[in-house]
JSON list of C-alpha atoms in Angstrom, two decimals:
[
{"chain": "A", "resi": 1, "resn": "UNK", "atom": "CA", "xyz": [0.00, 0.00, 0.00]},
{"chain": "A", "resi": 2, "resn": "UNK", "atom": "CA", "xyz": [2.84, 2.53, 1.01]},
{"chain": "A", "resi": 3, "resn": "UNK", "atom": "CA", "xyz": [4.24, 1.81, -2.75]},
{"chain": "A", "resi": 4, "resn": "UNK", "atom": "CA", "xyz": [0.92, 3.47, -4.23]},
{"chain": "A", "resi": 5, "resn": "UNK", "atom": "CA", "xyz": [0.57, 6.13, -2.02]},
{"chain": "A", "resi": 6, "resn": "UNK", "atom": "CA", "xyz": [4.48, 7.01, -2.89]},
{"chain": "A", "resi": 7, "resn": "UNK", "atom": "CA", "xyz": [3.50, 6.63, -6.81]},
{"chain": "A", "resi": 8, "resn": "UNK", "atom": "CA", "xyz": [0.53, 9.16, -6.51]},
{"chain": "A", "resi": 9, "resn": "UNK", "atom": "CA", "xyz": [3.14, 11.38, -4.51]},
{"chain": "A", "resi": 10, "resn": "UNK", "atom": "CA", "xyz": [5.42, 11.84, -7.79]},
{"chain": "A", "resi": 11, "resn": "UNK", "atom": "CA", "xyz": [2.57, 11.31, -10.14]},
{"chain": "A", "resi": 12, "resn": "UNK", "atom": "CA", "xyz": [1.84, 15.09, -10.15]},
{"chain": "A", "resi": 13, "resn": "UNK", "atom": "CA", "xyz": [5.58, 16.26, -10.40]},
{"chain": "A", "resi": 14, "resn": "UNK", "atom": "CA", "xyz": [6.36, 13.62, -13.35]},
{"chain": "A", "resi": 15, "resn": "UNK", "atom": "CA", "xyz": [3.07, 15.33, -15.06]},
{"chain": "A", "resi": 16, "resn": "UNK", "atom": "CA", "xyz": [4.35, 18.79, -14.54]},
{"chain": "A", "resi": 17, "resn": "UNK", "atom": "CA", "xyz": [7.99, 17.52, -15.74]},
{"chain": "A", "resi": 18, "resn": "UNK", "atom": "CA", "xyz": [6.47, 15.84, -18.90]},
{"chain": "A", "resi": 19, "resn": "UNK", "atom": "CA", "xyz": [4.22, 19.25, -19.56]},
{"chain": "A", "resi": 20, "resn": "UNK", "atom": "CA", "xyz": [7.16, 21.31, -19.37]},
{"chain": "A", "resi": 21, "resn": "UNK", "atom": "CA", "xyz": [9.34, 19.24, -21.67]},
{"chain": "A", "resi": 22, "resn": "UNK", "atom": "CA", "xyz": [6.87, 19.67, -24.32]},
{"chain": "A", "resi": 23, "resn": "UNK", "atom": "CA", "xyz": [6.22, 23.73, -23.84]},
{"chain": "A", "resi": 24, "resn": "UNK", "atom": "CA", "xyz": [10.24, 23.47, -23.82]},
{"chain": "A", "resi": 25, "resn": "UNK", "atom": "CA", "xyz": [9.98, 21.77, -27.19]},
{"chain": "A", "resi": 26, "resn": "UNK", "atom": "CA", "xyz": [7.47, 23.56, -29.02]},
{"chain": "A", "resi": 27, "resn": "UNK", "atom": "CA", "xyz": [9.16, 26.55, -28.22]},
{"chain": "A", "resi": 28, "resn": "UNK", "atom": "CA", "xyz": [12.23, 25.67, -30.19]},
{"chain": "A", "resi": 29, "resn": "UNK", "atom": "CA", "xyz": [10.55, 24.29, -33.13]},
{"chain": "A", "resi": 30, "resn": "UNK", "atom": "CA", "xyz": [8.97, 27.56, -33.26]},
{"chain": "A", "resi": 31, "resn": "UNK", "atom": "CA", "xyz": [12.75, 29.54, -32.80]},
{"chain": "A", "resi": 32, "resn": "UNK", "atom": "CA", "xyz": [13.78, 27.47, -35.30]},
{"chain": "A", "resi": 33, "resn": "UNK", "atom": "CA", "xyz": [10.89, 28.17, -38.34]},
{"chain": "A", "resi": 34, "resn": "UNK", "atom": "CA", "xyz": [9.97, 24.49, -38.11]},
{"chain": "A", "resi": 35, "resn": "UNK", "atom": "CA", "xyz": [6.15, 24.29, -39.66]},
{"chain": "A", "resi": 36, "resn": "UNK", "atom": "CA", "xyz": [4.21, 22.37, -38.15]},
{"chain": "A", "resi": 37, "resn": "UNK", "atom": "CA", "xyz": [3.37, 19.14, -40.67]},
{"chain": "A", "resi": 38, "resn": "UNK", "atom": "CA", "xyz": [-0.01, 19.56, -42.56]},
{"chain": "A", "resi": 39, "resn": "UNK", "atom": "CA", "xyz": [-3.04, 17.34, -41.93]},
{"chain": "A", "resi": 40, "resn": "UNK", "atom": "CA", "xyz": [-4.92, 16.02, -44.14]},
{"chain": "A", "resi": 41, "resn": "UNK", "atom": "CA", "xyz": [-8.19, 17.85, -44.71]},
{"chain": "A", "resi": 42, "resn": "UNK", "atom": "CA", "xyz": [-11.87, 16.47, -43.48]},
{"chain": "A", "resi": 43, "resn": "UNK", "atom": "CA", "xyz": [-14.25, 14.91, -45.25]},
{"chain": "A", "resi": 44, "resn": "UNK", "atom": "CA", "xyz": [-17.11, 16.99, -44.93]},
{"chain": "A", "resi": 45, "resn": "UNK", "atom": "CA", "xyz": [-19.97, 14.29, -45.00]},
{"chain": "A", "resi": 46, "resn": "UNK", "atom": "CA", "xyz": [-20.47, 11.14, -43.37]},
{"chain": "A", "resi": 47, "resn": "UNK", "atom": "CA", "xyz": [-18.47, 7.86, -44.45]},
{"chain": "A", "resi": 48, "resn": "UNK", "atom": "CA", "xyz": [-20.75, 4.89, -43.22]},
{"chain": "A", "resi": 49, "resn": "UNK", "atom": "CA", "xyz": [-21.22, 2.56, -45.59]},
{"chain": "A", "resi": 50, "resn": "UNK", "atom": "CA", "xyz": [-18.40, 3.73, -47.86]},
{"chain": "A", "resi": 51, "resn": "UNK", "atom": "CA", "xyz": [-16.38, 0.28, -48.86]},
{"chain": "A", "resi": 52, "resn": "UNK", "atom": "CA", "xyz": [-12.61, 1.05, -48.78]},
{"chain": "A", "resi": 53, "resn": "UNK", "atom": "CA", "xyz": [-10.81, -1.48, -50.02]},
{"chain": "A", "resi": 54, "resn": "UNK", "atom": "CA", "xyz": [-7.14, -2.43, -52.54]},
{"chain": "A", "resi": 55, "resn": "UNK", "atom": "CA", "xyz": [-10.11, -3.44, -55.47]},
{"chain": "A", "resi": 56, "resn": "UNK", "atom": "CA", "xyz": [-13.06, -1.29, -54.74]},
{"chain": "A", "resi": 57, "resn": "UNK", "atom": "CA", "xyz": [-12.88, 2.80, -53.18]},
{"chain": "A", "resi": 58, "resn": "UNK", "atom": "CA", "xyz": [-16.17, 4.87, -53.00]},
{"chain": "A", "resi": 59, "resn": "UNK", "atom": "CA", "xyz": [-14.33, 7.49, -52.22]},
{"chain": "A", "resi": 60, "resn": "UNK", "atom": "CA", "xyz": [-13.12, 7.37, -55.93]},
{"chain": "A", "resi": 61, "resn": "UNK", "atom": "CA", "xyz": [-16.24, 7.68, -57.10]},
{"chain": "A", "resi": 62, "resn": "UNK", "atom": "CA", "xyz": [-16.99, 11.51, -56.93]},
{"chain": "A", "resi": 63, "resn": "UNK", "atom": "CA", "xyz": [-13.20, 11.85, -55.98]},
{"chain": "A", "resi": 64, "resn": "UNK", "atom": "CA", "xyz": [-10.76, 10.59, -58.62]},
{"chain": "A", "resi": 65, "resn": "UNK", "atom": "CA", "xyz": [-9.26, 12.15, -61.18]},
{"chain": "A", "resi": 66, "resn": "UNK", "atom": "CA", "xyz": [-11.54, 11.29, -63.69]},
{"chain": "A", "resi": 67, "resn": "UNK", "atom": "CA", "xyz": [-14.26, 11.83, -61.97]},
{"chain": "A", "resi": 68, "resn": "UNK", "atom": "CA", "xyz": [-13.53, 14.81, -59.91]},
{"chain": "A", "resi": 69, "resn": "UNK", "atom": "CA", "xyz": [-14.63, 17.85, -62.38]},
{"chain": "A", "resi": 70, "resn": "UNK", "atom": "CA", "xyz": [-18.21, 15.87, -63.14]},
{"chain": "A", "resi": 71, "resn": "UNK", "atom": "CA", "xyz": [-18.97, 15.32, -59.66]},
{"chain": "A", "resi": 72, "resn": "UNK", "atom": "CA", "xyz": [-17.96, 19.04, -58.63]},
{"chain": "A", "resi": 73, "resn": "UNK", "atom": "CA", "xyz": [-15.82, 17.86, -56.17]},
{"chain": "A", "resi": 74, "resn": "UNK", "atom": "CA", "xyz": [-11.87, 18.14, -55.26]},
{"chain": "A", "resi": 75, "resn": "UNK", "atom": "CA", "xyz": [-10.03, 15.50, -56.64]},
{"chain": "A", "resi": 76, "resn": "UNK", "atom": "CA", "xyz": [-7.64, 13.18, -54.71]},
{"chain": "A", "resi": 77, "resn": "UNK", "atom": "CA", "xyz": [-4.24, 14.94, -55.34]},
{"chain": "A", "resi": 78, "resn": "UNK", "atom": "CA", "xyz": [-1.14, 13.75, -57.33]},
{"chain": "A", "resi": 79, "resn": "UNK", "atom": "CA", "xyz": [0.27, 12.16, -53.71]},
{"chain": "A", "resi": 80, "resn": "UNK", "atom": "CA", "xyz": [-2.10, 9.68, -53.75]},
{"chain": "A", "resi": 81, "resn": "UNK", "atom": "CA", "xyz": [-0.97, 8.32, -56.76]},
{"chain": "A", "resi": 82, "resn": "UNK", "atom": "CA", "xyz": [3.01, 9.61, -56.60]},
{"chain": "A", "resi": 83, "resn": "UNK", "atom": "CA", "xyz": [5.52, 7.06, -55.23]},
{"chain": "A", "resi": 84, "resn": "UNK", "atom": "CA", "xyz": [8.14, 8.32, -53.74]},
{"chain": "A", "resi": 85, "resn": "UNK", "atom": "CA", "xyz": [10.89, 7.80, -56.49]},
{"chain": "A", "resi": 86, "resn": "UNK", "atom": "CA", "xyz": [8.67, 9.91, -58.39]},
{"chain": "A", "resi": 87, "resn": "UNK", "atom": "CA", "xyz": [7.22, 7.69, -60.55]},
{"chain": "A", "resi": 88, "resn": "UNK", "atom": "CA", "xyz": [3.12, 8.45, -61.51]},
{"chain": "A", "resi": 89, "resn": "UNK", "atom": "CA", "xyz": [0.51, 5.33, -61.77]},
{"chain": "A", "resi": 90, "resn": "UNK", "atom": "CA", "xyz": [-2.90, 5.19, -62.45]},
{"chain": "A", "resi": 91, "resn": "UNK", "atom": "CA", "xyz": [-3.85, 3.23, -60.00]},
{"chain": "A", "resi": 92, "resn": "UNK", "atom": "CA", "xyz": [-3.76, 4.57, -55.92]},
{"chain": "A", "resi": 93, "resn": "UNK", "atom": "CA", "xyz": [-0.86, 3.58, -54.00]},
{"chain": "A", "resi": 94, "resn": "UNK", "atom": "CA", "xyz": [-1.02, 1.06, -51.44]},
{"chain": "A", "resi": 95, "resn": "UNK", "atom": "CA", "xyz": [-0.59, 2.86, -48.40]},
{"chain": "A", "resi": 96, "resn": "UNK", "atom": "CA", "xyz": [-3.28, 5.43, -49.77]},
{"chain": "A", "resi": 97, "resn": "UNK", "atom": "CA", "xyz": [-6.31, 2.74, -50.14]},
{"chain": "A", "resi": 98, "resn": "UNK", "atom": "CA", "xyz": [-7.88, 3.24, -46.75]},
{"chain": "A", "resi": 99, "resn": "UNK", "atom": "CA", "xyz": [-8.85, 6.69, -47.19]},
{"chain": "A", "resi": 100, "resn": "UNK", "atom": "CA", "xyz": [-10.68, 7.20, -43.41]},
{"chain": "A", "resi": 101, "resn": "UNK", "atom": "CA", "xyz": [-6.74, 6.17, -42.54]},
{"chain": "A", "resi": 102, "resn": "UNK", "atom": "CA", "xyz": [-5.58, 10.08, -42.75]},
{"chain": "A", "resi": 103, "resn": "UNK", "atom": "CA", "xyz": [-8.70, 11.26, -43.88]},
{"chain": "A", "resi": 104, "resn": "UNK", "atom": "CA", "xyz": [-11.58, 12.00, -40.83]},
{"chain": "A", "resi": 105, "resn": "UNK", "atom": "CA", "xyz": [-15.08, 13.13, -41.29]},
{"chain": "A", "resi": 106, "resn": "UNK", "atom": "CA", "xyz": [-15.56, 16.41, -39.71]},
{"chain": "A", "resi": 107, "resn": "UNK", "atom": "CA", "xyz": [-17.45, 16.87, -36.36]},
{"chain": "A", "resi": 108, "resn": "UNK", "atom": "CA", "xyz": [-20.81, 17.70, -38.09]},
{"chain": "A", "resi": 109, "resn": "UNK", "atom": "CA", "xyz": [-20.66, 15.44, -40.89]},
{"chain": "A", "resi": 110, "resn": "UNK", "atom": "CA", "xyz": [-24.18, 14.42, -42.32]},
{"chain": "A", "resi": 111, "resn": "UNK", "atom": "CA", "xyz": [-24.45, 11.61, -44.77]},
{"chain": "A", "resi": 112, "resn": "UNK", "atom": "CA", "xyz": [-25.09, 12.34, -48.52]},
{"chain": "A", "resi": 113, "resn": "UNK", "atom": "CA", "xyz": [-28.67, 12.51, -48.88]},
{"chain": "A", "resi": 114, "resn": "UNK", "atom": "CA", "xyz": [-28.91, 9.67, -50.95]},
{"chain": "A", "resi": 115, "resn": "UNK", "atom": "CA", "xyz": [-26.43, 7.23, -53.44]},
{"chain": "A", "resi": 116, "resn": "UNK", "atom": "CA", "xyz": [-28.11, 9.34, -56.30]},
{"chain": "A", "resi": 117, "resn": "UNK", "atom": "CA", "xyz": [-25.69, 11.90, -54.71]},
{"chain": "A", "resi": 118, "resn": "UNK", "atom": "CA", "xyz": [-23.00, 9.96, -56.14]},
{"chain": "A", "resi": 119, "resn": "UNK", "atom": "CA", "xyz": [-22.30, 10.54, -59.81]}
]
Protein backbone atom coordinates (compact mmCIF):
# COMPACT_ATOMS: atom_id res chain seq x y z
CA UNK A 1 0.00 0.00 0.00
CA UNK A 2 2.84 2.53 1.01
CA UNK A 3 4.24 1.81 -2.75
CA UNK A 4 0.92 3.47 -4.23
CA UNK A 5 0.57 6.13 -2.02
CA UNK A 6 4.48 7.01 -2.89
CA UNK A 7 3.50 6.63 -6.81
CA UNK A 8 0.53 9.16 -6.51
CA UNK A 9 3.14 11.38 -4.51
CA UNK A 10 5.42 11.84 -7.79
CA UNK A 11 2.57 11.31 -10.14
CA UNK A 12 1.84 15.09 -10.15
CA UNK A 13 5.58 16.26 -10.40
CA UNK A 14 6.36 13.62 -13.35
CA UNK A 15 3.07 15.33 -15.06
CA UNK A 16 4.35 18.79 -14.54
CA UNK A 17 7.99 17.52 -15.74
CA UNK A 18 6.47 15.84 -18.90
CA UNK A 19 4.22 19.25 -19.56
CA UNK A 20 7.16 21.31 -19.37
CA UNK A 21 9.34 19.24 -21.67
CA UNK A 22 6.87 19.67 -24.32
CA UNK A 23 6.22 23.73 -23.84
CA UNK A 24 10.24 23.47 -23.82
CA UNK A 25 9.98 21.77 -27.19
CA UNK A 26 7.47 23.56 -29.02
CA UNK A 27 9.16 26.55 -28.22
CA UNK A 28 12.23 25.67 -30.19
CA UNK A 29 10.55 24.29 -33.13
CA UNK A 30 8.97 27.56 -33.26
CA UNK A 31 12.75 29.54 -32.80
CA UNK A 32 13.78 27.47 -35.30
CA UNK A 33 10.89 28.17 -38.34
CA UNK A 34 9.97 24.49 -38.11
CA UNK A 35 6.15 24.29 -39.66
CA UNK A 36 4.21 22.37 -38.15
CA UNK A 37 3.37 19.14 -40.67
CA UNK A 38 -0.01 19.56 -42.56
CA UNK A 39 -3.04 17.34 -41.93
CA UNK A 40 -4.92 16.02 -44.14
CA UNK A 41 -8.19 17.85 -44.71
CA UNK A 42 -11.87 16.47 -43.48
CA UNK A 43 -14.25 14.91 -45.25
CA UNK A 44 -17.11 16.99 -44.93
CA UNK A 45 -19.97 14.29 -45.00
CA UNK A 46 -20.47 11.14 -43.37
CA UNK A 47 -18.47 7.86 -44.45
CA UNK A 48 -20.75 4.89 -43.22
CA UNK A 49 -21.22 2.56 -45.59
CA UNK A 50 -18.40 3.73 -47.86
CA UNK A 51 -16.38 0.28 -48.86
CA UNK A 52 -12.61 1.05 -48.78
CA UNK A 53 -10.81 -1.48 -50.02
CA UNK A 54 -7.14 -2.43 -52.54
CA UNK A 55 -10.11 -3.44 -55.47
CA UNK A 56 -13.06 -1.29 -54.74
CA UNK A 57 -12.88 2.80 -53.18
CA UNK A 58 -16.17 4.87 -53.00
CA UNK A 59 -14.33 7.49 -52.22
CA UNK A 60 -13.12 7.37 -55.93
CA UNK A 61 -16.24 7.68 -57.10
CA UNK A 62 -16.99 11.51 -56.93
CA UNK A 63 -13.20 11.85 -55.98
CA UNK A 64 -10.76 10.59 -58.62
CA UNK A 65 -9.26 12.15 -61.18
CA UNK A 66 -11.54 11.29 -63.69
CA UNK A 67 -14.26 11.83 -61.97
CA UNK A 68 -13.53 14.81 -59.91
CA UNK A 69 -14.63 17.85 -62.38
CA UNK A 70 -18.21 15.87 -63.14
CA UNK A 71 -18.97 15.32 -59.66
CA UNK A 72 -17.96 19.04 -58.63
CA UNK A 73 -15.82 17.86 -56.17
CA UNK A 74 -11.87 18.14 -55.26
CA UNK A 75 -10.03 15.50 -56.64
CA UNK A 76 -7.64 13.18 -54.71
CA UNK A 77 -4.24 14.94 -55.34
CA UNK A 78 -1.14 13.75 -57.33
CA UNK A 79 0.27 12.16 -53.71
CA UNK A 80 -2.10 9.68 -53.75
CA UNK A 81 -0.97 8.32 -56.76
CA UNK A 82 3.01 9.61 -56.60
CA UNK A 83 5.52 7.06 -55.23
CA UNK A 84 8.14 8.32 -53.74
CA UNK A 85 10.89 7.80 -56.49
CA UNK A 86 8.67 9.91 -58.39
CA UNK A 87 7.22 7.69 -60.55
CA UNK A 88 3.12 8.45 -61.51
CA UNK A 89 0.51 5.33 -61.77
CA UNK A 90 -2.90 5.19 -62.45
CA UNK A 91 -3.85 3.23 -60.00
CA UNK A 92 -3.76 4.57 -55.92
CA UNK A 93 -0.86 3.58 -54.00
CA UNK A 94 -1.02 1.06 -51.44
CA UNK A 95 -0.59 2.86 -48.40
CA UNK A 96 -3.28 5.43 -49.77
CA UNK A 97 -6.31 2.74 -50.14
CA UNK A 98 -7.88 3.24 -46.75
CA UNK A 99 -8.85 6.69 -47.19
CA UNK A 100 -10.68 7.20 -43.41
CA UNK A 101 -6.74 6.17 -42.54
CA UNK A 102 -5.58 10.08 -42.75
CA UNK A 103 -8.70 11.26 -43.88
CA UNK A 104 -11.58 12.00 -40.83
CA UNK A 105 -15.08 13.13 -41.29
CA UNK A 106 -15.56 16.41 -39.71
CA UNK A 107 -17.45 16.87 -36.36
CA UNK A 108 -20.81 17.70 -38.09
CA UNK A 109 -20.66 15.44 -40.89
CA UNK A 110 -24.18 14.42 -42.32
CA UNK A 111 -24.45 11.61 -44.77
CA UNK A 112 -25.09 12.34 -48.52
CA UNK A 113 -28.67 12.51 -48.88
CA UNK A 114 -28.91 9.67 -50.95
CA UNK A 115 -26.43 7.23 -53.44
CA UNK A 116 -28.11 9.34 -56.30
CA UNK A 117 -25.69 11.90 -54.71
CA UNK A 118 -23.00 9.96 -56.14
CA UNK A 119 -22.30 10.54 -59.81
Amino acid sequence: MARFRSFFRIFPVVALAAALLALIASGAAAETGEAPAPKPPLVPHALAGYKMSPTVNDCLTCHGPATAAKAATKAASDAHFVHRDGARIDKLLATRVYCNQCHLPAPDAKPLAATGDRP
